[in-house]
Amino acid sequence: MCLVNKTLSTNKAEISISEEDTHGLSVLDLPDLVLECILERLSPPALCKMAGVCRSLRERCVGDYFWEKHMKQKWGRVIGPAAYRQWQCHIASKRDDVVTLIKAKERGLLRFLPFSLWPFSWIRSLKVASNNSSSKQQSSLPTHSVMAWYLAVESGSFWFPAQVYNRENGHVGFMLSCYDAELSYDPRTDTFQASYPLHGNKPVAIESGIPWERLRAPPVDTPPRDLHISNCLNDLRPGDHVEIQWRRNKEFPYGWWYGVVGHLELCDGNEIYCRCHNSDTIVLVFNQYAPGSRWSRATIHRKDHREEGNEADGFYGGIRKIDNEHEISMWKQLWPSEILD
């Protein structure tokens, strides 16, 4: 009988399989390397479908190895360490809810609450927790898995911390700034909803329809109400791109504002004779504002810099130097169409 050879090429090896060899085989009969390469190429929806075929495929498809790649590819630009910590707290609280419900069930406490009023997620988690003690096969996705995290973000059920450029639809008062917010993804529109921290006595601000290009993961792990400790002050020179914390008053959280390091008033800007980098005073220039505007320039002390400012002009906090060309280009893409007053 004539055999037709087929070759499966992978990143690690080439495996030759004939038609006779594949007769009557299922996908589970494929070599582990081949099956792994197939699963690596599946999209998240396809992996979910494959996980529903049988227990063996489910154990493979829910593995962190495959989902870490998808997590990084889709959410890496907006998910940072703070979001991961929040997810860990989230799943820890879910486990606590399950334990509490099991104990309540054992004591008969839930008989006072109609079953129809139980949250569905509690019912599902309670059933899984109860079944695990008598069954070796886990019928639910482990809450600590990367797949569970991916699906929680994808569905919009998990709110995570990130930062939003030009908040509140590019409101003129926030132009070329980046503020912390809690975000939720909307899979129907491929956009995000943001909930901003309280500003004094003002209610929580909500913004919908935020596109991907106006979001980022926080570049530094500093909470929005804490002063960022600056470690770049001695290195700053005229022309350097920076972000600086600023807030209207001390009841407000900080936002990050884009600017560049400028020259002192007595310096003509000649690179040969410029000694601005030796001065204890650093000039910050915000070119999105018109020259002469009270928002166009600010000065800070290079040594022992802490929060500086007043109730009229706001308070300037920590500084981070921007060396990454991608970050700089992001700010330039958000540049206002008209100079601000």
Short mmCIF file of C-alpha atoms in Angstrom, two decimals:
data_model
loop_
_atom_site.label_atom_id
_atom_site.label_comp_id
_atom_site.label_asym_id
_atom_site.label_seq_id
_atom_site.Cartn_x
_atom_site.Cartn_y
_atom_site.Cartn_z
CA MET A 1 0.00 0.00 0.00
CA CYS A 2 1.27 3.45 -0.87
CA LEU A 3 1.81 5.69 2.14
CA VAL A 4 1.73 9.48 2.03
CA ASN A 5 4.07 11.03 4.53
CA LYS A 6 3.16 14.23 6.35
CA THR A 7 5.59 16.33 8.37
CA LEU A 8 4.61 18.43 11.35
CA SER A 9 7.11 21.22 11.85
CA THR A 10 7.54 22.71 15.31
CA ASN A 11 9.96 25.13 16.89
CA LYS A 12 11.68 22.25 18.63
CA ALA A 13 11.58 19.34 16.19
CA GLU A 14 10.15 17.86 13.02
CA ILE A 15 7.97 14.78 13.37
CA SER A 16 7.05 12.63 10.34
CA ILE A 17 3.64 10.93 10.45
CA SER A 18 2.16 8.73 7.71
CA GLU A 19 -1.52 8.32 6.80
CA GLU A 20 -1.34 4.72 7.98
CA ASP A 21 -0.01 5.89 11.36
CA THR A 22 -2.88 8.35 11.82
CA HIS A 23 -5.67 5.90 11.01
CA GLY A 24 -8.07 5.72 13.93
CA LEU A 25 -6.05 8.07 16.12
CA SER A 26 -7.55 10.81 18.29
CA VAL A 27 -5.86 14.08 19.16
CA LEU A 28 -4.83 12.55 22.48
CA ASP A 29 -2.78 9.93 20.62
CA LEU A 30 -0.52 12.62 19.17
CA PRO A 31 2.96 12.95 20.67
CA ASP A 32 3.05 15.38 23.59
CA LEU A 33 5.26 17.80 21.69
CA VAL A 34 2.88 17.93 18.72
CA LEU A 35 -0.18 18.37 20.91
CA GLU A 36 1.54 21.11 22.88
CA CYS A 37 2.42 22.96 19.68
CA ILE A 38 -1.19 22.74 18.51
CA LEU A 39 -2.53 24.10 21.79
CA GLU A 40 0.03 26.92 21.76
CA ARG A 41 -1.47 28.18 18.51
CA LEU A 42 -5.07 28.24 19.74
CA SER A 43 -6.80 31.49 20.59
CA PRO A 44 -8.32 31.93 24.07
CA PRO A 45 -11.87 31.05 22.82
CA ALA A 46 -10.51 27.95 21.06
CA LEU A 47 -8.63 26.88 24.18
CA CYS A 48 -11.83 27.21 26.20
CA LYS A 49 -13.70 25.04 23.71
CA MET A 50 -10.93 22.46 23.67
CA ALA A 51 -11.01 22.33 27.47
CA GLY A 52 -14.61 21.18 27.28
CA VAL A 53 -13.85 18.07 25.22
CA CYS A 54 -12.61 15.79 27.98
CA ARG A 55 -10.84 15.80 31.31
CA SER A 56 -7.42 15.09 29.80
CA LEU A 57 -7.60 18.05 27.41
CA ARG A 58 -9.08 20.21 30.13
CA GLU A 59 -6.09 19.57 32.38
CA ARG A 60 -3.81 20.69 29.56
CA CYS A 61 -5.83 23.66 28.29
CA VAL A 62 -6.29 25.37 31.65
CA GLY A 63 -2.57 25.27 32.39
CA ASP A 64 -0.80 28.53 33.16
CA TYR A 65 1.80 27.81 30.48
CA PHE A 66 -0.65 28.63 27.67
CA TRP A 67 -2.56 31.41 29.40
CA GLU A 68 0.45 33.42 30.57
CA LYS A 69 1.26 34.07 26.91
CA HIS A 70 -2.29 35.23 26.16
CA MET A 71 -2.35 37.34 29.33
CA LYS A 72 0.85 39.12 28.33
CA GLN A 73 -0.16 39.58 24.68
CA LYS A 74 -3.57 41.13 25.34
CA TRP A 75 -3.36 42.69 28.79
CA GLY A 76 0.37 43.28 29.33
CA ARG A 77 0.20 46.96 28.44
CA VAL A 78 -2.50 47.73 31.03
CA ILE A 79 -1.93 45.10 33.73
CA GLY A 80 0.85 45.78 36.24
CA PRO A 81 2.01 44.58 39.67
CA ALA A 82 -0.78 46.52 41.43
CA ALA A 83 -3.43 44.72 39.36
CA TYR A 84 -1.83 41.36 40.15
CA ARG A 85 -1.88 42.11 43.89
CA GLN A 86 -5.52 43.13 43.63
CA TRP A 87 -6.34 39.86 41.86
CA GLN A 88 -4.61 37.89 44.61
CA CYS A 89 -6.71 39.71 47.22
CA HIS A 90 -9.81 39.07 45.12
CA ILE A 91 -9.33 35.30 44.92
CA ALA A 92 -8.37 35.16 48.60
CA SER A 93 -11.67 36.82 49.52
CA LYS A 94 -13.53 34.35 47.29
CA ARG A 95 -11.92 31.45 49.12
CA ASP A 96 -12.92 33.02 52.43
CA ASP A 97 -16.53 33.32 51.20
CA VAL A 98 -16.59 29.64 50.26
CA VAL A 99 -15.21 28.53 53.65
CA THR A 100 -17.72 30.74 55.45
CA LEU A 101 -20.62 29.33 53.43
CA ILE A 102 -19.53 25.73 54.02
CA LYS A 103 -19.34 26.32 57.77
CA ALA A 104 -22.68 28.11 57.69
CA LYS A 105 -24.21 25.19 55.81
CA GLU A 106 -22.82 22.74 58.36
CA ARG A 107 -24.33 24.78 61.19
CA GLY A 108 -27.61 25.17 59.34
CA LEU A 109 -27.32 28.96 59.20
CA LEU A 110 -28.24 29.22 55.51
CA ARG A 111 -31.65 27.70 56.10
CA PHE A 112 -32.80 31.18 57.12
CA LEU A 113 -31.90 32.57 53.68
CA PRO A 114 -34.04 31.50 50.70
CA PHE A 115 -31.95 29.57 48.16
CA SER A 116 -33.16 31.86 45.39
CA LEU A 117 -31.36 34.76 47.08
CA TRP A 118 -27.95 33.10 47.16
CA PRO A 119 -25.44 34.73 44.75
CA PHE A 120 -24.85 32.37 41.83
CA SER A 121 -21.07 32.56 42.25
CA TRP A 122 -21.48 31.37 45.84
CA ILE A 123 -23.64 28.44 44.82
CA ARG A 124 -21.13 27.38 42.15
CA SER A 125 -18.13 27.76 44.44
CA LEU A 126 -19.87 25.95 47.29
CA LYS A 127 -20.78 23.05 45.02
CA VAL A 128 -17.20 22.77 43.76
CA ALA A 129 -15.76 22.95 47.27
CA SER A 130 -18.16 20.27 48.47
CA ASN A 131 -17.56 17.97 45.51
CA ASN A 132 -13.78 18.19 45.75
CA SER A 133 -13.80 16.32 49.01
CA SER A 134 -15.45 13.28 47.41
CA SER A 135 -14.19 13.46 43.83
CA LYS A 136 -10.70 13.47 42.39
CA GLN A 137 -11.85 15.30 39.28
CA GLN A 138 -12.20 19.03 39.80
CA SER A 139 -15.18 20.26 37.78
CA SER A 140 -14.49 23.95 38.05
CA LEU A 141 -11.67 26.21 36.94
CA PRO A 142 -9.18 26.85 39.80
CA THR A 143 -9.62 30.48 40.91
CA HIS A 144 -5.87 30.92 41.28
CA SER A 145 -5.12 30.01 37.65
CA VAL A 146 -3.98 32.50 35.02
CA MET A 147 -6.90 31.37 32.86
CA ALA A 148 -9.35 32.41 35.59
CA TRP A 149 -7.65 35.81 35.79
CA TYR A 150 -7.72 36.24 32.01
CA LEU A 151 -11.43 35.39 31.81
CA ALA A 152 -12.28 37.67 34.75
CA VAL A 153 -10.59 40.62 33.03
CA GLU A 154 -11.99 39.71 29.59
CA SER A 155 -15.56 39.51 30.89
CA GLY A 156 -15.31 42.83 32.71
CA SER A 157 -16.17 41.27 36.07
CA PHE A 158 -12.79 42.15 37.58
CA TRP A 159 -11.91 45.83 38.12
CA PHE A 160 -8.18 46.47 38.17
CA PRO A 161 -5.95 49.51 38.81
CA ALA A 162 -4.31 51.21 35.82
CA GLN A 163 -3.76 54.75 34.54
CA VAL A 164 -5.70 56.85 32.01
CA TYR A 165 -4.21 59.54 29.78
CA ASN A 166 -6.19 62.77 29.35
CA ARG A 167 -8.93 61.64 31.71
CA GLU A 168 -12.61 62.48 31.34
CA ASN A 169 -12.59 62.39 27.53
CA GLY A 170 -9.67 64.78 27.20
CA HIS A 171 -11.09 67.48 29.47
CA VAL A 172 -8.98 70.63 29.06
CA GLY A 173 -8.13 70.56 32.76
CA PHE A 174 -6.40 67.19 32.40
CA MET A 175 -4.61 67.61 29.07
CA LEU A 176 -1.27 65.75 28.94
CA SER A 177 -1.76 64.10 32.30
CA CYS A 178 -2.20 60.51 33.41
CA TYR A 179 -4.38 59.57 36.40
CA ASP A 180 -4.92 56.39 38.39
CA ALA A 181 -8.30 54.69 38.10
CA GLU A 182 -10.08 51.38 38.56
CA LEU A 183 -10.80 49.90 35.12
CA SER A 184 -13.30 47.40 33.76
CA TYR A 185 -13.17 46.03 30.21
CA ASP A 186 -16.26 46.05 27.99
CA PRO A 187 -15.92 43.13 25.51
CA ARG A 188 -18.87 44.38 23.44
CA THR A 189 -17.13 47.63 22.46
CA ASP A 190 -13.48 46.69 23.09
CA THR A 191 -13.20 49.75 25.36
CA PHE A 192 -12.91 50.38 29.09
CA GLN A 193 -14.84 52.02 31.89
CA ALA A 194 -12.89 53.98 34.51
CA SER A 195 -13.76 54.90 38.07
CA TYR A 196 -11.50 57.66 39.40
CA PRO A 197 -10.58 58.14 43.09
CA LEU A 198 -12.51 60.65 45.17
CA HIS A 199 -11.41 64.27 44.77
CA GLY A 200 -12.15 65.99 48.08
CA ASN A 201 -15.91 66.17 48.50
CA LYS A 202 -16.63 65.51 44.83
CA PRO A 203 -18.42 62.28 43.87
CA VAL A 204 -16.59 59.46 42.12
CA ALA A 205 -16.05 60.33 38.47
CA ILE A 206 -17.01 57.62 35.94
CA GLU A 207 -15.83 57.61 32.32
CA SER A 208 -16.92 55.11 29.66
CA GLY A 209 -15.72 54.22 26.17
CA ILE A 210 -11.99 54.66 26.87
CA PRO A 211 -9.87 53.22 24.01
CA TRP A 212 -6.75 51.13 24.53
CA GLU A 213 -4.38 53.90 23.40
CA ARG A 214 -5.34 56.07 26.39
CA LEU A 215 -4.35 53.45 28.96
CA ARG A 216 -1.18 52.17 30.54
CA ALA A 217 -0.01 50.06 33.45
CA PRO A 218 1.44 52.28 36.20
CA PRO A 219 5.17 52.70 35.41
CA VAL A 220 6.01 53.07 39.12
CA ASP A 221 4.49 51.27 42.07
CA THR A 222 3.40 54.42 43.93
CA PRO A 223 -0.22 54.76 45.17
CA PRO A 224 -2.03 57.87 43.85
CA ARG A 225 -2.03 59.64 47.22
CA ASP A 226 1.62 58.91 48.08
CA LEU A 227 4.61 61.03 47.20
CA HIS A 228 6.88 59.28 44.70
CA ILE A 229 10.49 59.14 45.87
CA SER A 230 12.52 60.70 43.07
CA ASN A 231 15.88 59.08 42.31
CA CYS A 232 16.68 60.96 39.10
CA LEU A 233 17.07 64.56 40.32
CA ASN A 234 20.87 64.65 40.15
CA ASP A 235 20.80 63.40 36.55
CA LEU A 236 18.27 65.85 35.11
CA ARG A 237 19.49 68.19 32.37
CA PRO A 238 17.72 70.63 30.03
CA GLY A 239 15.86 68.74 27.31
CA ASP A 240 15.11 65.66 29.43
CA HIS A 241 11.55 64.37 29.28
CA VAL A 242 9.88 63.93 32.65
CA GLU A 243 6.62 63.19 34.40
CA ILE A 244 5.87 64.94 37.67
CA GLN A 245 3.17 64.37 40.23
CA TRP A 246 0.74 67.26 40.67
CA ARG A 247 -2.47 67.74 42.63
CA ARG A 248 -4.80 70.68 43.11
CA ASN A 249 -4.75 70.47 46.90
CA LYS A 250 -3.71 67.99 49.55
CA GLU A 251 -7.12 66.33 49.64
CA PHE A 252 -6.76 65.23 46.01
CA PRO A 253 -4.78 62.26 44.62
CA TYR A 254 -1.79 62.96 42.40
CA GLY A 255 -1.82 62.78 38.64
CA TRP A 256 1.28 62.44 36.45
CA TRP A 257 1.93 65.42 34.14
CA TYR A 258 4.24 65.49 31.15
CA GLY A 259 6.93 68.16 30.76
CA VAL A 260 10.57 68.76 29.86
CA VAL A 261 13.49 70.17 31.80
CA GLY A 262 14.18 73.76 30.76
CA HIS A 263 16.94 76.32 31.18
CA LEU A 264 17.33 78.84 33.98
CA GLU A 265 16.34 82.41 33.14
CA LEU A 266 19.96 83.59 33.06
CA CYS A 267 20.97 80.80 30.65
CA ASP A 268 20.74 81.46 26.91
CA GLY A 269 20.45 77.75 26.11
CA ASN A 270 23.89 77.42 24.53
CA GLU A 271 24.95 73.84 25.15
CA ILE A 272 28.64 74.78 25.40
CA TYR A 273 28.17 77.29 28.21
CA CYS A 274 25.03 75.87 29.88
CA ARG A 275 25.54 75.00 33.55
CA CYS A 276 21.89 74.49 34.46
CA HIS A 277 22.58 70.89 35.45
CA ASN A 278 24.89 72.15 38.23
CA SER A 279 22.22 74.37 39.78
CA ASP A 280 20.12 73.38 42.78
CA THR A 281 17.09 74.73 40.92
CA ILE A 282 15.40 72.66 38.22
CA VAL A 283 13.11 74.40 35.74
CA LEU A 284 10.21 72.37 34.37
CA VAL A 285 8.49 73.53 31.19
CA PHE A 286 5.00 72.46 30.14
CA ASN A 287 4.84 73.40 26.47
CA GLN A 288 1.17 72.48 26.12
CA TYR A 289 0.49 75.83 27.83
CA ALA A 290 1.06 79.22 26.26
CA PRO A 291 4.20 81.16 27.30
CA GLY A 292 3.29 83.40 30.20
CA SER A 293 0.62 81.05 31.51
CA ARG A 294 1.05 80.32 35.20
CA TRP A 295 0.95 76.62 34.29
CA SER A 296 3.73 76.78 31.68
CA ARG A 297 6.70 76.70 34.10
CA ALA A 298 7.54 75.46 37.55
CA THR A 299 10.72 75.26 39.61
CA ILE A 300 11.74 72.63 42.14
CA HIS A 301 14.80 72.04 44.30
CA ARG A 302 17.25 69.41 43.15
CA LYS A 303 18.43 68.56 46.69
CA ASP A 304 16.05 67.25 49.33
CA HIS A 305 13.04 67.69 47.04
CA ARG A 306 9.71 66.95 48.67
CA GLU A 307 6.23 68.19 47.83
CA GLU A 308 6.34 71.85 46.81
CA GLY A 309 3.55 74.31 46.04
CA ASN A 310 0.57 76.18 47.43
CA GLU A 311 -3.22 76.21 47.35
CA ALA A 312 -3.28 78.64 44.40
CA ASP A 313 -0.96 76.79 42.01
CA GLY A 314 -1.29 73.28 43.34
CA PHE A 315 1.36 70.95 44.72
CA TYR A 316 4.21 69.31 42.79
CA GLY A 317 5.40 65.92 43.97
CA GLY A 318 7.85 63.31 42.79
CA ILE A 319 9.51 63.19 39.38
CA ARG A 320 10.40 60.32 37.08
CA LYS A 321 12.69 60.74 34.09
CA ILE A 322 11.42 59.24 30.83
CA ASP A 323 14.11 57.47 28.83
CA ASN A 324 11.81 55.16 26.89
CA GLU A 325 11.13 56.42 23.37
CA HIS A 326 7.78 54.62 23.28
CA GLU A 327 6.60 56.51 26.37
CA ILE A 328 7.73 59.82 24.90
CA SER A 329 5.95 59.10 21.61
CA MET A 330 2.75 58.28 23.53
CA TRP A 331 2.75 61.73 25.12
CA LYS A 332 3.41 63.40 21.76
CA GLN A 333 0.48 61.53 20.19
CA LEU A 334 -1.79 62.99 22.88
CA TRP A 335 -0.63 66.56 22.26
CA PRO A 336 -3.55 69.04 22.19
CA SER A 337 -4.56 70.51 18.84
CA GLU A 338 -4.36 74.02 20.33
CA ILE A 339 -2.04 75.57 22.90
CA LEU A 340 -3.75 75.88 26.28
CA ASP A 341 -4.03 79.09 28.31
#
